[in-house]
Amino acid sequence: MKLNKIEPKYISKSNPRIGLITLASDFRIEKDFNNVINGKDIDLYCNRIHCYNPLTNETLKKMADDITNVTKDILPDQKLDCVAYGCTSGTIAAGYNSIFEKVNAAKPNTKVTTPITAAIKALKKLNINKISIFTPYTNEINNSVVEYFKDENFEINELSYFDIPSDLDIGKVDDKYLFDVLSKINLNDSDALFVSCTALPVLSLINDLENKLGKFVVSSNQALIWDSLNQINSNINVVGYGKLFNN
């Protein structure tokens, strides 16, 4: 048998790389990222982190202990341009600075975004001061979300919620029913509606919600994707997922 050794040729550069850490029980977030960046020169790499149900501030904080190892296993020894930590309430429980440090322990000099910090950036970008909030969470987590926004000097006019203790059940919420619920929220005294939780199927509803409500609608996944694109300096044209991408 004749052997032919052929020298490989490697690519000299790669697309911007986003690493996504998603809860092990999340049905939604990868779909939302892929729907927005499909066909664009952006590469998305995901890994899942163990989560604990029922959701409490304590279990959400405990989940963050695994961030360094989970990040390390996204393209081991390779550079990522940005890591998106896909948990809104988990970021509040653990603290952004802690999450940033844990990511950079695995991937030094990597930008980090989270749903709640991205939402704050988005609302400030839109010059929003007064908001209504919708969550699927229980009271314990709701209180943490409200306090987080108050600390950022937002005025909270209303909080509506489902009171679902399990992330798995949050991911099973019917999107048509969710649209009906969200479209009936009174936003007369608010500048925008913030819909929390990466597991809720809300991203595809935002355009129609904004048209019906006549106000800005910002969701966890929408804000996270928007900020991830900003972090990698991407100026791709995103349509169909809310006014945030056009401001």
XYZ file of N, CA, C and O in Angstrom, residues 2-95:
376
model
N 0.553 2.162 -0.874
C 1.286 3.419 -0.949
C 0.667 4.423 0.015
O -0.548 4.596 0.060
N 1.524 5.069 0.778
C 1.063 6.087 1.727
C 1.383 7.472 1.200
O 2.506 7.726 0.745
N 0.395 8.362 1.264
C 0.586 9.741 0.827
C 0.300 10.692 1.995
O -0.839 10.829 2.433
N 1.328 11.272 2.513
C 1.154 12.249 3.576
C 0.969 13.629 2.967
O 1.832 14.103 2.219
N -0.147 14.253 3.265
C -0.474 15.565 2.701
C -0.513 16.584 3.834
O -1.149 16.374 4.872
N 0.165 17.688 3.638
C 0.198 18.736 4.650
C -1.155 19.464 4.687
O -1.665 19.879 3.644
N -1.740 19.584 5.871
C -3.009 20.324 5.964
C -2.783 21.831 5.850
O -1.688 22.333 6.139
N -3.791 22.511 5.409
C -3.774 23.967 5.390
C -4.858 24.461 6.341
O -6.021 24.069 6.232
N -4.496 25.324 7.277
C -5.425 25.792 8.293
C -5.937 27.182 7.959
O -5.254 27.982 7.288
N -7.119 27.472 8.444
C -7.668 28.814 8.244
C -6.833 29.814 9.026
O -6.299 29.510 10.097
N -6.713 30.998 8.505
C -5.870 32.016 9.144
C -6.644 32.875 10.132
O -6.062 33.526 10.995
N -7.955 32.897 10.009
C -8.758 33.666 10.958
C -10.132 33.015 11.077
O -10.558 32.239 10.213
N -10.827 33.354 12.154
C -12.143 32.764 12.385
C -13.180 33.860 12.580
O -12.842 35.035 12.791
N -14.441 33.474 12.508
C -15.520 34.404 12.835
C -15.455 34.757 14.318
O -14.882 34.015 15.117
N -16.077 35.871 14.705
C -16.210 36.155 16.132
C -16.899 34.992 16.833
O -17.850 34.412 16.313
N -16.437 34.664 18.032
C -16.945 33.501 18.757
C -17.666 33.928 20.029
O -17.095 34.596 20.891
N -18.910 33.499 20.136
C -19.687 33.698 21.356
C -19.835 32.356 22.044
O -20.270 31.373 21.443
N -19.458 32.304 23.309
C -19.699 31.121 24.121
C -20.943 31.347 24.959
O -21.062 32.365 25.634
N -21.871 30.433 24.891
C -23.137 30.567 25.624
C -23.227 29.504 26.711
O -23.151 28.311 26.429
N -23.384 29.961 27.946
C -23.634 29.044 29.062
C -25.128 29.057 29.328
O -25.703 30.085 29.702
N -25.753 27.922 29.117
C -27.201 27.830 29.282
C -27.545 26.830 30.375
O -26.818 25.859 30.596
N -28.626 27.081 31.080
C -29.069 26.148 32.109
C -29.367 24.788 31.486
O -29.896 24.715 30.377
N -29.063 23.735 32.214
C -29.284 22.383 31.703
C -30.742 22.139 31.352
O -31.053 21.304 30.499
N -31.644 22.886 31.974
C -33.081 22.674 31.778
C -33.720 23.664 30.817
O -34.940 23.667 30.653
N -32.922 24.512 30.170
C -33.472 25.577 29.317
C -33.779 25.040 27.916
O -32.900 24.589 27.199
N -35.055 25.116 27.525
C -35.481 24.670 26.190
C -35.265 25.741 25.117
O -35.335 25.433 23.924
N -35.075 26.996 25.501
C -35.325 28.114 24.615
C -34.093 28.864 24.110
O -34.026 29.245 22.941
N -33.119 29.117 24.961
C -32.142 30.166 24.682
C -31.304 29.904 23.429
O -31.024 30.817 22.653
N -30.903 28.663 23.191
C -30.108 28.372 21.996
C -30.909 28.643 20.722
O -30.368 29.155 19.730
N -32.199 28.304 20.748
C -33.057 28.585 19.587
C -33.089 30.075 19.296
O -33.012 30.502 18.138
N -33.232 30.877 20.358
C -33.321 32.323 20.158
C -32.030 32.890 19.592
O -32.053 33.710 18.658
N -30.891 32.468 20.126
C -29.608 32.928 19.577
C -29.485 32.538 18.114
O -29.122 33.361 17.262
N -29.767 31.280 17.807
C -29.599 30.802 16.434
C -30.559 31.482 15.464
O -30.201 31.737 14.313
N -31.771 31.783 15.908
C -32.719 32.477 15.037
C -32.217 33.864 14.661
O -32.416 34.324 13.531
N -31.555 34.541 15.585
C -31.078 35.903 15.319
C -29.812 35.896 14.475
O -29.666 36.712 13.550
N -28.875 35.009 14.747
C -27.576 35.070 14.060
C -27.479 34.124 12.872
O -26.440 34.060 12.217
N -28.557 33.412 12.563
C -28.538 32.463 11.449
C -28.079 33.143 10.154
O -28.609 34.181 9.757
N -27.106 32.550 9.504
C -26.605 33.081 8.243
C -25.606 34.206 8.377
O -25.109 34.720 7.371
N -25.278 34.605 9.607
C -24.323 35.684 9.837
C -22.937 35.103 10.096
O -22.782 33.936 10.448
N -21.926 35.923 9.951
C -20.548 35.482 10.174
C -20.211 35.550 11.657
O -19.310 36.277 12.104
N -20.949 34.793 12.429
C -20.776 34.705 13.876
C -20.887 33.244 14.263
O -21.771 32.535 13.786
N -19.992 32.782 15.123
C -20.029 31.389 15.565
C -20.470 31.315 17.024
O -19.947 32.044 17.879
N -21.429 30.434 17.296
C -21.975 30.254 18.636
C -21.619 28.865 19.135
O -21.856 27.864 18.463
N -21.044 28.817 20.348
C -20.675 27.544 20.969
C -21.292 27.487 22.366
O -21.137 28.418 23.155
N -21.997 26.403 22.643
C -22.790 26.313 23.870
C -22.282 25.210 24.790
O -21.745 24.200 24.346
N -22.481 25.431 26.073
C -22.308 24.379 27.056
C -23.356 24.593 28.137
O -23.774 25.726 28.394
N -23.788 23.508 28.754
C -24.874 23.583 29.740
C -24.340 23.442 31.158
O -23.381 22.712 31.394
N -24.986 24.176 32.048
C -24.578 24.187 33.446
C -25.662 23.538 34.300
O -26.862 23.727 34.048
N -25.234 22.761 35.265
C -26.191 22.081 36.140
C -27.009 23.100 36.917
O -26.484 24.076 37.440
N -28.319 22.895 36.964
C -29.179 23.791 37.729
C -30.021 22.986 38.706
O -30.141 21.766 38.579
N -30.593 23.698 39.663
C -31.292 23.051 40.759
C -32.726 23.560 40.833
O -32.960 24.769 40.775
N -33.658 22.637 40.959
C -35.054 23.005 41.135
C -35.542 22.499 42.480
O -35.128 21.419 42.922
N -36.393 23.245 43.189
C -36.988 24.506 42.760
C -35.973 25.644 42.752
O -34.945 25.584 43.427
N -36.284 26.683 41.980
C -35.409 27.838 41.873
C -35.536 28.715 43.115
O -36.621 29.165 43.467
N -34.418 28.937 43.767
C -34.349 29.865 44.894
C -33.076 30.689 44.723
O -32.179 30.328 43.939
N -32.947 31.770 45.464
C -31.717 32.556 45.393
C -30.508 31.718 45.790
O -29.421 31.859 45.223
N -30.708 30.834 46.739
C -29.605 29.985 47.196
C -29.165 29.002 46.117
O -27.964 28.837 45.860
N -30.116 28.328 45.467
C -29.738 27.357 44.433
C -29.191 28.052 43.189
O -28.308 27.523 42.513
N -29.702 29.242 42.896
C -29.189 29.997 41.751
C -27.746 30.425 41.982
O -26.919 30.401 41.073
N -27.446 30.815 43.209
C -26.073 31.196 43.545
C -25.153 29.976 43.505
O -24.014 30.044 43.025
N -25.645 28.836 43.989
C -24.863 27.597 43.993
C -24.514 27.168 42.570
O -23.414 26.667 42.319
N -25.445 27.378 41.643
C -25.217 27.004 40.251
C -23.966 27.671 39.692
O -23.217 27.073 38.906
N -23.709 28.892 40.109
C -22.583 29.656 39.577
C -21.234 29.056 39.943
O -20.216 29.383 39.320
N -21.195 28.161 40.926
C -19.925 27.535 41.313
C -19.298 26.761 40.152
O -18.081 26.545 40.140
N -20.110 26.337 39.202
C -19.613 25.507 38.097
C -19.195 26.315 36.867
O -18.804 25.735 35.849
N -19.292 27.627 36.938
C -19.080 28.448 35.735
C -17.690 28.265 35.138
O -17.543 28.142 33.911
N -16.663 28.232 35.957
C -15.305 28.128 35.413
C -15.121 26.828 34.629
O -14.597 26.832 33.504
N -15.559 25.717 35.186
C -15.407 24.437 34.489
C -16.247 24.364 33.226
O -15.807 23.823 32.202
N -17.451 24.903 33.293
C -18.316 24.892 32.110
C -17.721 25.760 31.008
O -17.721 25.388 29.823
N -17.172 26.911 31.381
C -16.535 27.795 30.395
C -15.305 27.128 29.788
O -15.068 27.211 28.578
N -14.525 26.465 30.609
C -13.296 25.809 30.152
C -13.593 24.773 29.075
O -12.785 24.552 28.156
N -14.759 24.142 29.155
C -15.116 23.087 28.204
C -15.772 23.608 26.928
O -16.201 22.820 26.087
N -15.874 24.913 26.776
C -16.318 25.485 25.495
C -15.069 25.745 24.662
O -14.287 26.657 24.954
N -14.829 24.931 23.657
C -13.605 25.003 22.848
C -12.373 25.071 23.751
O -11.729 26.115 23.866
N -12.027 23.989 24.428
C -10.893 24.002 25.354
C -9.623 24.583 24.730
O -9.270 24.266 23.593
N -8.991 25.474 25.487
C -7.729 26.118 25.104
C -7.852 27.045 23.899
O -6.834 27.493 23.356
N -9.085 27.346 23.501
C -9.293 28.260 22.386
C -9.916 29.560 22.897
O -10.616 29.584 23.911
N -9.681 30.623 22.162
C -10.176 31.937 22.576
C -11.654 32.109 22.232
O -12.106 31.690 21.168
N -12.388 32.712 23.153
C -13.743 33.165 22.888
C -13.746 34.691 22.970
O -13.050 35.276 23.788
N -14.535 35.326 22.126
C -14.596 36.785 22.155
C -15.536 37.295 23.243
O -15.331 38.364 23.804
N -16.578 36.521 23.514
C -17.552 36.911 24.526
C -18.210 35.655 25.079
O -18.472 34.711 24.339
N -18.452 35.657 26.371
C -19.227 34.584 26.995
C -20.521 35.180 27.533
O -20.512 36.188 28.250
N -21.638 34.575 27.151
C -22.954 34.998 27.617
C -23.438 33.989 28.655
O -23.585 32.807 28.350
N -23.658 34.465 29.868
C -24.158 33.597 30.933
C -25.673 33.659 30.914
O -26.264 34.686 31.257
N -26.318 32.566 30.546
C -27.740 32.592 30.228
C -28.671 32.376 31.398
O -29.513 31.479 31.346
N -28.552 33.206 32.429
C -29.507 33.112 33.536
C -29.700 34.486 34.161
O -28.750 35.053 34.724
N -30.909 35.001 34.063
C -31.217 36.339 34.570
C -31.159 36.372 36.089
O -30.376 37.124 36.688
N -31.986 35.572 36.720
C -32.044 35.562 38.176
C -30.762 35.002 38.779
O -30.361 35.383 39.884
N -30.088 34.100 38.050
C -28.830 33.550 38.523
C -27.737 34.589 38.605
O -26.874 34.544 39.490
N -27.750 35.548 37.682
C -26.780 36.635 37.726
C -27.023 37.517 38.942
O -26.080 37.943 39.620
N -28.290 37.798 39.222
C -28.620 38.618 40.383
C -28.165 37.926 41.669
O -27.588 38.552 42.564
N -28.399 36.623 41.742
C -28.057 35.869 42.953
C -26.547 35.782 43.164
O -26.066 35.935 44.291
N -25.802 35.533 42.098
C -24.357 35.330 42.221
C -23.570 36.624 42.149
O -22.477 36.724 42.720
N -24.111 37.618 41.424
C -23.399 38.873 41.218
C -22.598 38.844 39.930
O -21.886 37.868 39.647
